[in-house]
PDB file of C-alpha atoms in Angstrom:
ATOM      1  CA  MET A   1     -90.080  -8.046 -21.413  1.00 91.00           C
ATOM      2  CA  LYS A   2     -89.245  -4.427 -20.551  1.00 95.00           C
ATOM      3  CA  LYS A   3     -86.116  -2.939 -22.107  1.00 97.00           C
ATOM      4  CA  ILE A   4     -83.790  -0.690 -20.125  1.00 98.00           C
ATOM      5  CA  LEU A   5     -80.841   1.217 -21.543  1.00 98.00           C
ATOM      6  CA  ILE A   6     -77.979   2.165 -19.255  1.00 98.00           C
ATOM      7  CA  VAL A   7     -76.219   5.260 -20.565  1.00 98.00           C
ATOM      8  CA  GLY A   8     -73.062   5.974 -18.660  1.00 98.00           C
ATOM      9  CA  SER A   9     -69.929   8.031 -18.599  1.00 98.00           C
ATOM     10  CA  ASP A  10     -66.802   6.210 -17.549  1.00 95.00           C
ATOM     11  CA  TYR A  11     -64.722   9.386 -17.257  1.00 96.00           C
ATOM     12  CA  TYR A  12     -64.004   8.156 -13.734  1.00 97.00           C
ATOM     13  CA  LYS A  13     -63.785   4.445 -14.514  1.00 97.00           C
ATOM     14  CA  GLU A  14     -63.684   3.109 -10.934  1.00 97.00           C
ATOM     15  CA  ILE A  15     -66.714   5.172  -9.939  1.00 98.00           C
ATOM     16  CA  TYR A  16     -68.678   4.253 -13.065  1.00 98.00           C
ATOM     17  CA  ASN A  17     -67.930   0.557 -12.573  1.00 98.00           C
ATOM     18  CA  GLY A  18     -69.243   0.773  -9.001  1.00 98.00           C
ATOM     19  CA  LEU A  19     -72.410   2.567 -10.129  1.00 98.00           C
ATOM     20  CA  LEU A  20     -72.943   0.001 -12.886  1.00 97.00           C
ATOM     21  CA  LYS A  21     -72.352  -2.974 -10.606  1.00 97.00           C
ATOM     22  CA  SER A  22     -74.777  -1.692  -7.991  1.00 97.00           C
ATOM     23  CA  ALA A  23     -77.430  -0.907 -10.626  1.00 97.00           C
ATOM     24  CA  LYS A  24     -77.117  -4.319 -12.231  1.00 95.00           C
ATOM     25  CA  SER A  25     -77.453  -5.997  -8.832  1.00 93.00           C
ATOM     26  CA  ARG A  26     -81.081  -4.812  -8.829  1.00 91.00           C
ATOM     27  CA  LEU A  27     -81.951  -5.517 -12.455  1.00 91.00           C
ATOM     28  CA  SER A  28     -83.189  -9.080 -12.685  1.00 78.00           C
ATOM     29  CA  THR A  29     -83.645 -11.318 -15.662  1.00 78.00           C
ATOM     30  CA  ASN A  30     -87.101  -9.732 -16.042  1.00 86.00           C
ATOM     31  CA  TYR A  31     -85.494  -6.910 -18.043  1.00 94.00           C
ATOM     32  CA  LYS A  32     -83.483  -6.730 -21.232  1.00 96.00           C
ATOM     33  CA  ILE A  33     -80.505  -4.514 -20.431  1.00 97.00           C
ATOM     34  CA  ASP A  34     -78.309  -2.711 -22.955  1.00 97.00           C
ATOM     35  CA  GLU A  35     -75.427  -0.357 -22.233  1.00 98.00           C
ATOM     36  CA  LEU A  36     -73.943   2.644 -24.025  1.00 98.00           C
ATOM     37  CA  LEU A  37     -70.868   4.561 -22.916  1.00 98.00           C
ATOM     38  CA  VAL A  38     -70.405   8.259 -23.603  1.00 98.00           C
ATOM     39  CA  PRO A  39     -67.390  10.495 -22.915  1.00 96.00           C
ATOM     40  CA  GLY A  40     -68.965  12.594 -20.154  1.00 96.00           C
ATOM     41  CA  VAL A  41     -72.221  13.097 -18.274  1.00 97.00           C
ATOM     42  CA  PHE A  42     -73.125  16.067 -20.495  1.00 97.00           C
ATOM     43  CA  GLU A  43     -73.573  13.627 -23.403  1.00 98.00           C
ATOM     44  CA  ILE A  44     -75.991  11.363 -21.512  1.00 98.00           C
ATOM     45  CA  PRO A  45     -79.236  13.293 -22.210  1.00 98.00           C
ATOM     46  CA  VAL A  46     -78.673  13.585 -25.965  1.00 98.00           C
ATOM     47  CA  THR A  47     -77.851   9.885 -26.138  1.00 98.00           C
ATOM     48  CA  ILE A  48     -81.061   9.024 -24.305  1.00 98.00           C
ATOM     49  CA  THR A  49     -82.948  11.325 -26.697  1.00 98.00           C
ATOM     50  CA  LYS A  50     -81.633   9.366 -29.668  1.00 98.00           C
ATOM     51  CA  LYS A  51     -82.806   6.082 -28.100  1.00 98.00           C
ATOM     52  CA  ILE A  52     -85.999   7.250 -26.342  1.00 98.00           C
ATOM     53  CA  LYS A  53     -88.387   5.283 -28.598  1.00 98.00           C
ATOM     54  CA  ASP A  54     -86.402   2.052 -28.357  1.00 98.00           C
ATOM     55  CA  TYR A  55     -86.568   1.476 -24.577  1.00 98.00           C
ATOM     56  CA  ASP A  56     -89.076   1.445 -21.730  1.00 98.00           C
ATOM     57  CA  GLY A  57     -86.704   3.008 -19.201  1.00 98.00           C
ATOM     58  CA  PHE A  58     -83.207   4.375 -18.796  1.00 98.00           C
ATOM     59  CA  LEU A  59     -80.435   4.647 -16.251  1.00 98.00           C
ATOM     60  CA  ALA A  60     -78.062   7.596 -16.403  1.00 98.00           C
ATOM     61  CA  LEU A  61     -74.811   6.742 -14.607  1.00 98.00           C
ATOM     62  CA  GLY A  62     -71.720   8.863 -14.100  1.00 98.00           C
ATOM     63  CA  CYS A  63     -69.853  11.181 -11.803  1.00 98.00           C
ATOM     64  CA  VAL A  64     -69.013  14.885 -11.706  1.00 97.00           C
ATOM     65  CA  ILE A  65     -66.360  16.058  -9.256  1.00 97.00           C
ATOM     66  CA  LYS A  66     -66.065  19.732  -8.388  1.00 95.00           C
ATOM     67  CA  GLY A  67     -62.931  21.445  -9.591  1.00 89.00           C
ATOM     68  CA  LYS A  68     -61.722  25.007  -9.177  1.00 88.00           C
ATOM     69  CA  THR A  69     -64.104  26.562 -11.708  1.00 86.00           C
ATOM     70  CA  PRO A  70     -67.915  26.861 -11.947  1.00 87.00           C
ATOM     71  CA  HIS A  71     -67.929  24.243 -14.731  1.00 89.00           C
ATOM     72  CA  PHE A  72     -69.134  21.638 -12.187  1.00 91.00           C
ATOM     73  CA  ASP A  73     -72.258  23.662 -11.436  1.00 93.00           C
ATOM     74  CA  PHE A  74     -73.136  24.243 -15.090  1.00 95.00           C
ATOM     75  CA  ILE A  75     -72.658  20.616 -16.135  1.00 95.00           C
ATOM     76  CA  SER A  76     -74.486  19.180 -13.118  1.00 95.00           C
ATOM     77  CA  GLN A  77     -77.486  21.500 -13.414  1.00 97.00           C
ATOM     78  CA  ALA A  78     -77.812  21.251 -17.198  1.00 97.00           C
ATOM     79  CA  THR A  79     -77.608  17.460 -17.138  1.00 98.00           C
ATOM     80  CA  THR A  80     -80.106  17.093 -14.298  1.00 97.00           C
ATOM     81  CA  ASN A  81     -82.579  19.474 -15.961  1.00 98.00           C
ATOM     82  CA  ALA A  82     -82.268  17.703 -19.318  1.00 98.00           C
ATOM     83  CA  ILE A  83     -82.824  14.263 -17.768  1.00 98.00           C
ATOM     84  CA  MET A  84     -85.922  15.435 -15.894  1.00 98.00           C
ATOM     85  CA  SER A  85     -87.354  17.130 -18.998  1.00 98.00           C
ATOM     86  CA  LEU A  86     -86.782  14.025 -21.117  1.00 98.00           C
ATOM     87  CA  SER A  87     -88.448  11.808 -18.549  1.00 98.00           C
ATOM     88  CA  VAL A  88     -91.535  13.992 -18.140  1.00 98.00           C
ATOM     89  CA  GLU A  89     -91.945  14.845 -21.837  1.00 98.00           C
ATOM     90  CA  ASN A  90     -91.643  11.220 -22.930  1.00 98.00           C
ATOM     91  CA  LYS A  91     -93.393   9.683 -19.903  1.00 97.00           C
ATOM     92  CA  LYS A  92     -90.517   7.256 -19.446  1.00 98.00           C
ATOM     93  CA  PRO A  93     -88.500   6.701 -16.276  1.00 98.00           C
ATOM     94  CA  ILE A  94     -84.896   7.821 -16.294  1.00 98.00           C
ATOM     95  CA  GLY A  95     -83.054   6.881 -13.123  1.00 98.00           C
ATOM     96  CA  ASN A  96     -80.567   9.627 -12.363  1.00 98.00           C
ATOM     97  CA  GLY A  97     -77.495   7.829 -11.071  1.00 98.00           C
ATOM     98  CA  ILE A  98     -75.155  10.710 -11.848  1.00 98.00           C
ATOM     99  CA  ILE A  99     -73.425  11.542  -8.616  1.00 98.00           C
ATOM    100  CA  THR A 100     -72.068  15.010  -7.935  1.00 97.00           C
ATOM    101  CA  CYS A 101     -69.243  15.160  -5.429  1.00 97.00           C
ATOM    102  CA  LEU A 102     -66.783  17.631  -4.005  1.00 96.00           C
ATOM    103  CA  ASN A 103     -63.869  15.178  -4.153  1.00 96.00           C
ATOM    104  CA  MET A 104     -62.884  11.634  -5.093  1.00 96.00           C
ATOM    105  CA  LYS A 105     -63.333  10.371  -1.523  1.00 97.00           C
ATOM    106  CA  GLN A 106     -67.020  11.315  -1.652  1.00 97.00           C
ATOM    107  CA  ALA A 107     -67.355   9.721  -5.088  1.00 97.00           C
ATOM    108  CA  ILE A 108     -65.899   6.430  -3.860  1.00 97.00           C
ATOM    109  CA  GLU A 109     -68.283   6.455  -0.889  1.00 97.00           C
ATOM    110  CA  ARG A 110     -71.280   7.001  -3.197  1.00 96.00           C
ATOM    111  CA  LYS A 111     -70.458   4.600  -6.030  1.00 92.00           C
ATOM    112  CA  LYS A 112     -73.271   2.261  -4.990  1.00 94.00           C
ATOM    113  CA  LYS A 113     -75.906   4.901  -5.858  1.00 97.00           C
ATOM    114  CA  GLY A 114     -76.621   3.111  -9.143  1.00 97.00           C
ATOM    115  CA  LEU A 115     -78.830   0.806  -7.096  1.00 97.00           C
ATOM    116  CA  GLU A 116     -81.114   3.706  -6.152  1.00 97.00           C
ATOM    117  CA  ALA A 117     -81.434   4.778  -9.787  1.00 97.00           C
ATOM    118  CA  ALA A 118     -82.326   1.218 -10.791  1.00 97.00           C
ATOM    119  CA  ASN A 119     -84.915   1.011  -8.001  1.00 97.00           C
ATOM    120  CA  ALA A 120     -86.512   4.240  -9.212  1.00 97.00           C
ATOM    121  CA  VAL A 121     -86.830   2.995 -12.796  1.00 97.00           C
ATOM    122  CA  ILE A 122     -88.234  -0.370 -11.746  1.00 96.00           C
ATOM    123  CA  SER A 123     -90.711   1.336  -9.440  1.00 96.00           C
ATOM    124  CA  ILE A 124     -92.053   3.592 -12.196  1.00 96.00           C
ATOM    125  CA  LEU A 125     -92.154   0.785 -14.764  1.00 95.00           C
ATOM    126  CA  SER A 126     -94.366  -1.219 -12.415  1.00 93.00           C
ATOM    127  CA  ILE A 127     -97.061   1.480 -12.242  1.00 92.00           C
ATOM    128  CA  LYS A 128    -100.072   0.363 -14.275  1.00 79.00           C
TER     129      LYS A 128
END
């Protein structure tokens, strides 16, 4: 049985819960699922790094909402780059379900994007 770790930031609890619910709707009983919460999306890649040998695939779930400073851009880009590097270097799928939004309304509209991240991981895990 394949093992998948969901690493998520619940900084925006309602959004995270929506991402998690939609991701779990796709993950059947064919997978062993564990979850770890971290304070923010910036901590997701290092957490995956610590667990990379223990799981077959990962889901990164969280939300970044643009504020009035460039912090949004730095966090979003650094996190995305780190997740892609980890996935390629370790040859393990990491579904990027971290949504980046300009406001809370957009985040609420996109909180079902966890499903797409789960689909991506399952798709890659099925490649022989």
